[in-house]
Amino acid sequence: MAYLFYSEIRLPNGKRICYSRRGDVGVRRKGKQGMEIIFGEITEEKVNHAIPREFDAIMTWMGRALYPVCLTVDSSGKVKSILNWEEVRERCREEGRRIELYFEQSKLVQTYVQETLKGASTEASLIECLSVSNFFQLVRIALFPNQDTTFIIHDFPSQGEVCTLGFQVDRGNDENETLYIATDTEADGQVLSKEGTIRVRCNGEGFADIIQMQCKIEVAGEGYYVRRLEIQRLEE
């Protein structure tokens, strides 16, 4: 299945930071044993609707090294293994070396590459990283529908912070759409309010046509931060 992935952060001052890409997802179901999910190569990456430049270009270059990647997932949606782990590890190392050679005078780039490679140093560490990625979490919700779920948003509302929201299925009358509503919305320290929704729309058999997540957080003395994620199925 071909898809378009879109990610956006809206800051209290109205500024928007966005990222988008195209790619494909394949699923092989294994009955009670779960399934295999194949994330293919990604293309047409854009940052703020433009070709990535400067450090953004380095980050996307390093990120593309992960793909294609094939995950085995159990019946609860938990990632158990990476079937092409050795291939992914060597690809990440090779691209990391290329980036370091290309930017050999930049200590910042060298540090970034080494820190990134730590996340892919073992199969377990890469599984941990992929399991909480925004893209995988959306895919998991679509493949395991109508279940209450938890969504982890890293670097939100600010860099280095983590927002965890529990979502409950809202039983509606539309059999082609599932809506999830955030349940843990109470104030917490500097966070005055939280709200969130996830919408999964299926107009036929197979993978969802559209998966959307939006989270809105009010921070004392700053205002509202909004995080929006979307996977849209494309016509092949």
C-alpha positions as a Markdown table, in Angstrom:
| # | Residue | x | y | z |
|---|---|---|---|---|
| 1 | Met | 0.0 | 0.0 | 0.0 |
| 2 | Ala | 1.4 | 3.4 | -1.0 |
| 3 | Tyr | 0.9 | 6.2 | 1.6 |
| 4 | Leu | 1.6 | 9.8 | 2.4 |
| 5 | Phe | 2.7 | 10.5 | 5.9 |
| 6 | Tyr | 2.3 | 14.0 | 7.4 |
| 7 | Ser | 3.5 | 15.4 | 10.7 |
| 8 | Glu | 3.0 | 18.9 | 12.1 |
| 9 | Ile | 3.7 | 20.9 | 15.3 |
| 10 | Arg | 1.9 | 24.2 | 15.8 |
| 11 | Leu | 3.5 | 26.5 | 18.4 |
| 12 | Pro | 1.6 | 29.0 | 20.6 |
| 13 | Asn | 2.9 | 31.9 | 18.4 |
| 14 | Gly | 1.2 | 30.3 | 15.4 |
| 15 | Lys | 4.4 | 28.9 | 13.8 |
| 16 | Arg | 4.1 | 25.5 | 12.1 |
| 17 | Ile | 6.8 | 22.9 | 11.7 |
| 18 | Cys | 6.0 | 20.1 | 9.4 |
| 19 | Tyr | 7.4 | 17.0 | 7.7 |
| 20 | Ser | 6.0 | 14.7 | 5.0 |
| 21 | Arg | 7.1 | 11.7 | 3.0 |
| 22 | Arg | 5.8 | 9.0 | 0.7 |
| 23 | Gly | 6.4 | 5.3 | 1.1 |
| 24 | Asp | 4.6 | 1.9 | 1.2 |
| 25 | Val | 3.5 | -0.6 | 3.8 |
| 26 | Gly | 2.9 | -4.3 | 3.3 |
| 27 | Val | 1.2 | -6.7 | 5.7 |
| 28 | Arg | 1.4 | -10.5 | 5.9 |
| 29 | Arg | -1.0 | -11.9 | 8.5 |
| 30 | Lys | 0.0 | -15.0 | 10.4 |
| 31 | Gly | -3.2 | -15.9 | 12.1 |
| 32 | Lys | -2.9 | -16.2 | 15.9 |
| 33 | Gln | 0.8 | -15.6 | 15.6 |
| 34 | Gly | 0.3 | -12.0 | 14.6 |
| 35 | Met | 1.7 | -10.5 | 11.4 |
| 36 | Glu | 4.7 | -9.2 | 9.5 |
| 37 | Ile | 4.7 | -5.5 | 8.6 |
| 38 | Ile | 7.1 | -4.4 | 5.9 |
| 39 | Phe | 7.9 | -0.7 | 5.7 |
| 40 | Gly | 9.4 | 0.0 | 2.3 |
| 41 | Glu | 11.8 | 2.7 | 1.1 |
| 42 | Ile | 10.7 | 6.3 | 1.7 |
| 43 | Thr | 10.7 | 9.0 | -0.9 |
| 44 | Glu | 9.8 | 12.7 | -1.5 |
| 45 | Glu | 10.7 | 13.8 | 2.0 |
| 46 | Lys | 9.9 | 17.5 | 2.7 |
| 47 | Val | 10.5 | 19.7 | 5.7 |
| 48 | Asn | 8.1 | 22.7 | 5.8 |
| 49 | His | 7.0 | 21.8 | 2.3 |
| 50 | Ala | 10.5 | 22.1 | 0.9 |
| 51 | Ile | 13.4 | 19.7 | 0.1 |
| 52 | Pro | 15.3 | 19.2 | 3.4 |
| 53 | Arg | 18.4 | 21.5 | 3.7 |
| 54 | Glu | 21.3 | 21.8 | 6.1 |
| 55 | Phe | 20.9 | 19.8 | 9.3 |
| 56 | Asp | 17.4 | 18.6 | 8.2 |
| 57 | Ala | 19.0 | 17.0 | 5.2 |
| 58 | Ile | 21.4 | 15.1 | 7.4 |
| 59 | Met | 18.6 | 13.8 | 9.7 |
| 60 | Thr | 16.5 | 12.6 | 6.8 |
| 61 | Trp | 19.6 | 11.0 | 5.1 |
| 62 | Met | 20.3 | 9.0 | 8.3 |
| 63 | Gly | 16.6 | 8.2 | 8.7 |
| 64 | Arg | 16.2 | 6.7 | 5.2 |
| 65 | Ala | 18.9 | 4.1 | 6.1 |
| 66 | Leu | 16.4 | 2.2 | 8.2 |
| 67 | Tyr | 14.2 | 1.3 | 5.3 |
| 68 | Pro | 13.1 | -1.2 | 4.1 |
| 69 | Val | 12.5 | -2.9 | 7.4 |
| 70 | Cys | 10.4 | -5.9 | 8.2 |
| 71 | Leu | 8.9 | -6.3 | 11.6 |
| 72 | Thr | 7.2 | -9.3 | 13.2 |
| 73 | Val | 4.3 | -8.3 | 15.5 |
| 74 | Asp | 2.3 | -10.4 | 17.9 |
| 75 | Ser | -1.4 | -10.6 | 18.2 |
| 76 | Ser | -1.4 | -7.7 | 20.7 |
| 77 | Gly | 0.5 | -5.4 | 18.4 |
| 78 | Lys | 3.9 | -5.6 | 20.1 |
| 79 | Val | 7.0 | -5.8 | 17.9 |
| 80 | Lys | 8.8 | -9.1 | 18.6 |
| 81 | Ser | 11.7 | -9.0 | 16.0 |
| 82 | Ile | 13.2 | -7.4 | 12.9 |
| 83 | Leu | 13.4 | -10.0 | 10.2 |
| 84 | Asn | 16.1 | -8.2 | 8.2 |
| 85 | Trp | 18.0 | -6.9 | 11.3 |
| 86 | Glu | 21.5 | -7.6 | 10.0 |
| 87 | Glu | 20.7 | -5.8 | 6.7 |
| 88 | Val | 19.3 | -2.8 | 8.5 |
| 89 | Arg | 22.2 | -2.6 | 10.9 |
| 90 | Glu | 24.8 | -2.7 | 8.1 |
| 91 | Arg | 22.9 | -0.2 | 6.1 |
| 92 | Cys | 22.8 | 2.3 | 9.0 |
| 93 | Arg | 26.5 | 1.8 | 9.7 |
| 94 | Glu | 27.4 | 2.4 | 6.1 |
| 95 | Glu | 25.3 | 5.5 | 5.7 |
| 96 | Gly | 26.6 | 6.8 | 9.0 |
| 97 | Arg | 30.2 | 6.4 | 7.8 |
| 98 | Arg | 29.3 | 8.2 | 4.5 |
| 99 | Ile | 27.8 | 11.1 | 6.4 |
| 100 | Glu | 30.8 | 11.4 | 8.8 |
| 101 | Leu | 33.2 | 11.4 | 5.9 |
| 102 | Tyr | 31.2 | 14.0 | 4.0 |
| 103 | Phe | 30.9 | 16.3 | 7.1 |
| 104 | Glu | 34.2 | 15.3 | 8.7 |
| 105 | Gln | 34.9 | 18.9 | 9.9 |
| 106 | Ser | 31.6 | 19.1 | 11.8 |
| 107 | Lys | 31.6 | 17.9 | 15.4 |
| 108 | Leu | 27.9 | 18.5 | 15.6 |
| 109 | Val | 27.2 | 16.1 | 12.7 |
| 110 | Gln | 29.7 | 13.5 | 14.0 |
| 111 | Thr | 28.0 | 13.5 | 17.4 |
| 112 | Tyr | 24.5 | 13.3 | 15.8 |
| 113 | Val | 25.5 | 10.3 | 13.7 |
| 114 | Gln | 27.0 | 8.4 | 16.7 |
| 115 | Glu | 24.0 | 9.1 | 18.9 |
| 116 | Thr | 21.7 | 7.9 | 16.2 |
| 117 | Leu | 23.7 | 4.7 | 15.6 |
| 118 | Lys | 23.4 | 3.9 | 19.3 |
| 119 | Gly | 19.6 | 3.6 | 18.8 |
| 120 | Ala | 20.4 | 1.0 | 16.1 |
| 121 | Ser | 23.3 | -0.8 | 17.8 |
| 122 | Thr | 21.2 | -3.8 | 18.8 |
| 123 | Glu | 18.0 | -5.3 | 17.6 |
| 124 | Ala | 16.3 | -4.7 | 20.9 |
| 125 | Ser | 17.3 | -1.0 | 21.0 |
| 126 | Leu | 16.0 | -0.5 | 17.4 |
| 127 | Ile | 12.7 | -2.3 | 18.2 |
| 128 | Glu | 12.3 | 0.1 | 21.2 |
| 129 | Cys | 12.8 | 3.1 | 19.0 |
| 130 | Leu | 10.5 | 1.9 | 16.2 |
| 131 | Ser | 7.8 | 0.9 | 18.6 |
| 132 | Val | 7.3 | 4.4 | 19.9 |
| 133 | Ser | 7.7 | 6.1 | 16.5 |
| 134 | Asn | 4.7 | 8.2 | 15.5 |
| 135 | Phe | 4.3 | 6.3 | 12.2 |
| 136 | Phe | 4.4 | 2.8 | 13.7 |
| 137 | Gln | 1.9 | 3.8 | 16.5 |
| 138 | Leu | -0.6 | 5.0 | 13.9 |
| 139 | Val | -0.1 | 1.8 | 11.8 |
| 140 | Arg | -0.6 | -0.4 | 14.8 |
| 141 | Ile | -3.9 | 1.3 | 15.8 |
| 142 | Ala | -5.2 | 0.8 | 12.2 |
| 143 | Leu | -4.2 | -2.9 | 12.2 |
| 144 | Phe | -5.6 | -3.6 | 15.6 |
| 145 | Pro | -8.8 | -1.6 | 15.6 |
| 146 | Asn | -11.5 | -1.0 | 18.2 |
| 147 | Gln | -9.1 | -1.4 | 21.2 |
| 148 | Asp | -8.3 | 1.2 | 23.8 |
| 149 | Thr | -4.7 | 2.3 | 23.3 |
| 150 | Thr | -1.9 | 4.5 | 24.6 |
| 151 | Phe | 0.0 | 7.0 | 22.3 |
| 152 | Ile | 3.4 | 8.3 | 23.2 |
| 153 | Ile | 4.5 | 11.6 | 21.6 |
| 154 | His | 8.2 | 12.4 | 22.0 |
| 155 | Asp | 9.5 | 16.0 | 22.0 |
| 156 | Phe | 6.1 | 17.4 | 22.8 |
| 157 | Pro | 5.1 | 20.0 | 23.8 |
| 158 | Ser | 8.8 | 20.9 | 23.9 |
| 159 | Gln | 12.0 | 19.3 | 22.8 |
| 160 | Gly | 13.1 | 16.6 | 25.2 |
| 161 | Glu | 9.6 | 16.2 | 26.8 |
| 162 | Val | 7.3 | 13.3 | 26.4 |
| 163 | Cys | 3.5 | 13.4 | 26.3 |
| 164 | Thr | 1.6 | 10.1 | 27.0 |
| 165 | Leu | -2.1 | 9.9 | 26.3 |
| 166 | Gly | -4.5 | 7.1 | 26.9 |
| 167 | Phe | -7.3 | 6.8 | 24.2 |
| 168 | Gln | -10.6 | 5.1 | 24.5 |
| 169 | Val | -12.8 | 3.9 | 21.6 |
| 170 | Asp | -15.8 | 6.1 | 21.1 |
| 171 | Arg | -18.6 | 3.8 | 19.9 |
| 172 | Gly | -20.3 | 5.7 | 17.0 |
| 173 | Asn | -22.8 | 4.8 | 14.4 |
| 174 | Asp | -20.4 | 4.9 | 11.4 |
| 175 | Glu | -19.2 | 1.4 | 10.7 |
| 176 | Asn | -16.5 | 2.7 | 8.4 |
| 177 | Glu | -14.9 | 5.0 | 11.0 |
| 178 | Thr | -13.5 | 4.5 | 14.4 |
| 179 | Leu | -12.9 | 7.4 | 16.8 |
| 180 | Tyr | -10.7 | 7.4 | 19.8 |
| 181 | Ile | -10.9 | 10.0 | 22.5 |
| 182 | Ala | -8.1 | 10.9 | 25.0 |
| 183 | Thr | -9.1 | 10.0 | 28.6 |
| 184 | Asp | -6.3 | 11.4 | 30.7 |
| 185 | Thr | -6.9 | 15.2 | 30.2 |
| 186 | Glu | -6.5 | 16.5 | 33.8 |
| 187 | Ala | -4.1 | 19.4 | 34.5 |
| 188 | Asp | -0.6 | 18.3 | 35.5 |
| 189 | Gly | 2.0 | 20.9 | 36.7 |
| 190 | Gln | 2.5 | 23.5 | 34.0 |
| 191 | Val | 0.1 | 21.6 | 31.7 |
| 192 | Leu | -3.3 | 23.2 | 32.2 |
| 193 | Ser | -5.3 | 21.1 | 29.8 |
| 194 | Lys | -4.9 | 18.2 | 27.3 |
| 195 | Glu | -7.2 | 16.9 | 24.6 |
| 196 | Gly | -6.7 | 14.4 | 21.8 |
| 197 | Thr | -8.5 | 12.4 | 19.2 |
| 198 | Ile | -7.6 | 9.6 | 16.8 |
| 199 | Arg | -9.7 | 8.9 | 13.7 |
| 200 | Val | -9.4 | 5.8 | 11.5 |
| 201 | Arg | -11.4 | 5.7 | 8.3 |
| 202 | Cys | -11.9 | 2.6 | 6.2 |
| 203 | Asn | -14.0 | 2.6 | 3.1 |
| 204 | Gly | -13.3 | -0.9 | 2.0 |
| 205 | Glu | -11.2 | -4.0 | 2.7 |
| 206 | Gly | -7.5 | -3.8 | 3.5 |
| 207 | Phe | -5.5 | -1.1 | 5.2 |
| 208 | Ala | -7.2 | 2.1 | 6.4 |
| 209 | Asp | -7.8 | 4.9 | 4.0 |
| 210 | Ile | -6.8 | 7.6 | 6.5 |
| 211 | Ile | -5.5 | 7.6 | 10.0 |
| 212 | Gln | -5.3 | 10.9 | 11.9 |
| 213 | Met | -4.1 | 11.9 | 15.4 |
| 214 | Gln | -4.3 | 15.3 | 17.0 |
| 215 | Cys | -3.3 | 16.4 | 20.4 |
| 216 | Lys | -3.7 | 19.9 | 21.9 |
| 217 | Ile | -1.9 | 20.9 | 25.1 |
| 218 | Glu | -2.2 | 24.2 | 27.0 |
| 219 | Val | 1.0 | 25.2 | 28.9 |
| 220 | Ala | 0.8 | 27.9 | 31.6 |
| 221 | Gly | 2.3 | 31.2 | 30.5 |
| 222 | Glu | 2.8 | 30.0 | 27.0 |
| 223 | Gly | -0.4 | 28.9 | 25.3 |
| 224 | Tyr | -1.5 | 26.0 | 23.1 |
| 225 | Tyr | 0.7 | 23.5 | 21.4 |
| 226 | Val | -0.9 | 21.3 | 18.8 |
| 227 | Arg | 0.5 | 18.0 | 17.4 |
| 228 | Arg | -1.0 | 16.5 | 14.3 |
| 229 | Leu | -0.2 | 13.3 | 12.5 |
| 230 | Glu | -1.7 | 11.7 | 9.5 |
| 231 | Ile | -1.3 | 8.7 | 7.2 |
| 232 | Gln | -3.3 | 8.9 | 3.9 |
| 233 | Arg | -3.6 | 5.9 | 1.6 |
| 234 | Leu | -2.7 | 6.7 | -2.0 |
| 235 | Glu | -4.1 | 5.3 | -5.2 |
| 236 | Glu | -1.6 | 2.9 | -6.8 |
